[in-house]
Amino acid sequence: MTDLVGYETVDGTAIISVSHPPVNALGQQVRAALISVFARADSAADVHEIVLLGEGATFPAGGELAELDSPSALAEPHLRDLCTLVENSEKPVVAALHGTVFGGGMELALAAHYRLAQRGTRLGLPELKLGLVPGGGATQRLPRLVGAPLAFKMLLDCAVFVVDRAPGQSLVDGLCDGDLKQAALQFCQKLRKEAAGPRRLSDLRSGFDDMQAYQGAVAERRAAVKAGDEAAGRIIDLVEAAPLLPFEIGLNMEEEAHETSLSSDAAKALRHSFLAEHRARRSPAPVPNQDATAPEIKVIAVLGAGPLAMQITVTALNAGLGVHWGAHEQGPLQEGCKQIREIFENGIKKGGLTREVADQRLARLKTGESAEMVEGADMILHAARGQGNVPAPRHMVRAVAMAAPVDALGLRFAPPVFATKLLEIVQGPNCTPHQLAAAQALAKVLGKVPVVVRSTGESIAGRLSAALQRAADGMIDLGANPYDIDAATLAWGWTKPPFQTRDTLGLEALATASRGEGAQNWSAQLVELGRKGWVSGAGFYDWGDGGAVQSDAVPRLLNGTRAPKDWAQEDLQHLLLAALANEGTRLLTEGMASRAADIDLVSLLALDFPKEHGGIMKTASQIGLFKLFKLLERVRHPDRAFWQPTALWPDLVKNGCSFDDV
């Protein structure tokens, strides 16, 4: 334990350093070690000041995520205990900050009496992204320092501030350019010379000076909080209480709210999705040869014109890559370049892009005949048909980026490419470790979340999307109303209801999808009647200037072919989820997906499944596999190939497992 926290004294100043790479997380053992070492410094007669700092890349950057779902999450000493000990010291405590001071690290810094930061240090409180209320006093100390409006930006918006400029500067007492440790020692000498003692935020009330603005911010935030977002609501309550109640009472309220949020389903789901993305970025999937070296990707050749190629090109330019964009016909290519320039011009007009940066990005774009564009590239992406025979050096990695069969390596970008994070890496039957490593390297450069899929061209997103539509049509077959199905998904927080989304995309694109025995493709039925979706003014909905309106004609059509049935909203939600989770079990048993968490990631990033539910498989586990398994067994639909639960369900149920174990 003592290896986690170092201790030394220099000219009467104690230096306590956390050494727990990579981010010096404040797990239970680190907290215990810090308390022990801090108590030593606090009681030492020859120590006049105490400096807290982090070794390596950063000051402590939050808690130990792996502990949040273990008994250690509530094990003593708590973060509150550490922060209280630091704040109550009779000796000046200086937090020497660098790197990313997030979460529990930020709360520890607020408990210190002074904060000295290296330039470029980033400060943040991202707990709400994990469905959590802070537990180290942030809701009580931060408003006392900066008031409610700015405190809410950190606590509710999870804004990250850089200390070099406002408002980040208001959170620190000084900046340094050079050696942080030496700067902290000099800062302490200055405090000693000036006889400056502890300065506790618990005693500060300057953040309450403008109570009208303070209470206005509370009211504004309370009115804007989403229904069901309990953690956000509790944070607002706690900030509101800060000027009204004694500090210790506020801390007690925060601790209770923190512990409650820690065990909530929403927090567990958000942690699951966060960790799934974290694991995917660090290790997308087991690589057959871990020694395969990834090539350095600086320039890519995008072959083929069209919307997909254009979006990939923009994404690569934004990520700092050089792009050689080639096509056999130069007309469509030039039209694509025109669209790229328009995208950058719009970015300049909106203030998100400067002229200088836009020009730098365009300068990295080279266009021409496909064969010429291969030269000098590190990797080739086939983004349109007709480019497969373009010659290239044998060692160069080629990836099929469009919807097409994949023999070796494929890439499936979630649309629109420049606005989404997901990149499915299709590992075909003849994919080499080197090719897979190259795809993972490209995903990292582009800032994408990579999910490896073993297939000959299919993607997890494609399979889930098809299953969603097949299930929705099947539920109509079973008597459900499409508007009730859409309402159920919206009530669940899913902002892409299946039938309204179909209309927006156009029903003709879905009309050719196959259905099993006895099942209807209801998109095809409506297309035959001239109802093609939004583009024709009518689909499942009637479309006008006011948007989508429920149609009287569609229920009459449906009721003429099957008997209507009233469904409880929860039953609609659970059946739709069960069908999607059943498709997920097929992906796992077929070997397309390596882990259930990957399916969850795809459902979140490609299907916009509500993040607070954690993904399709996570939600199924929380509702209960036995319950959903029995629900699927009770479905009386002739399309048994789709609705019949796979063998994975009873195996997991029998062994008391969930999809978290897969």
Coordinates of C-alpha atoms in Angstrom, one line a residue, residues 76 126 234 277 328 343 363 471 545 548:
E76 CA -14.0 2.8 4.0
P126 CA -17.9 13.9 -15.2
R234 CA -30.4 15.4 -6.7
E277 CA -16.5 1.8 -25.0
H328 CA -12.5 6.7 -62.6
I343 CA -19.1 21.8 -45.3
A363 CA -4.4 21.4 -48.5
A471 CA -39.8 -7.5 -34.9
D545 CA -45.7 21.1 -42.9
A548 CA -45.7 13.4 -38.8

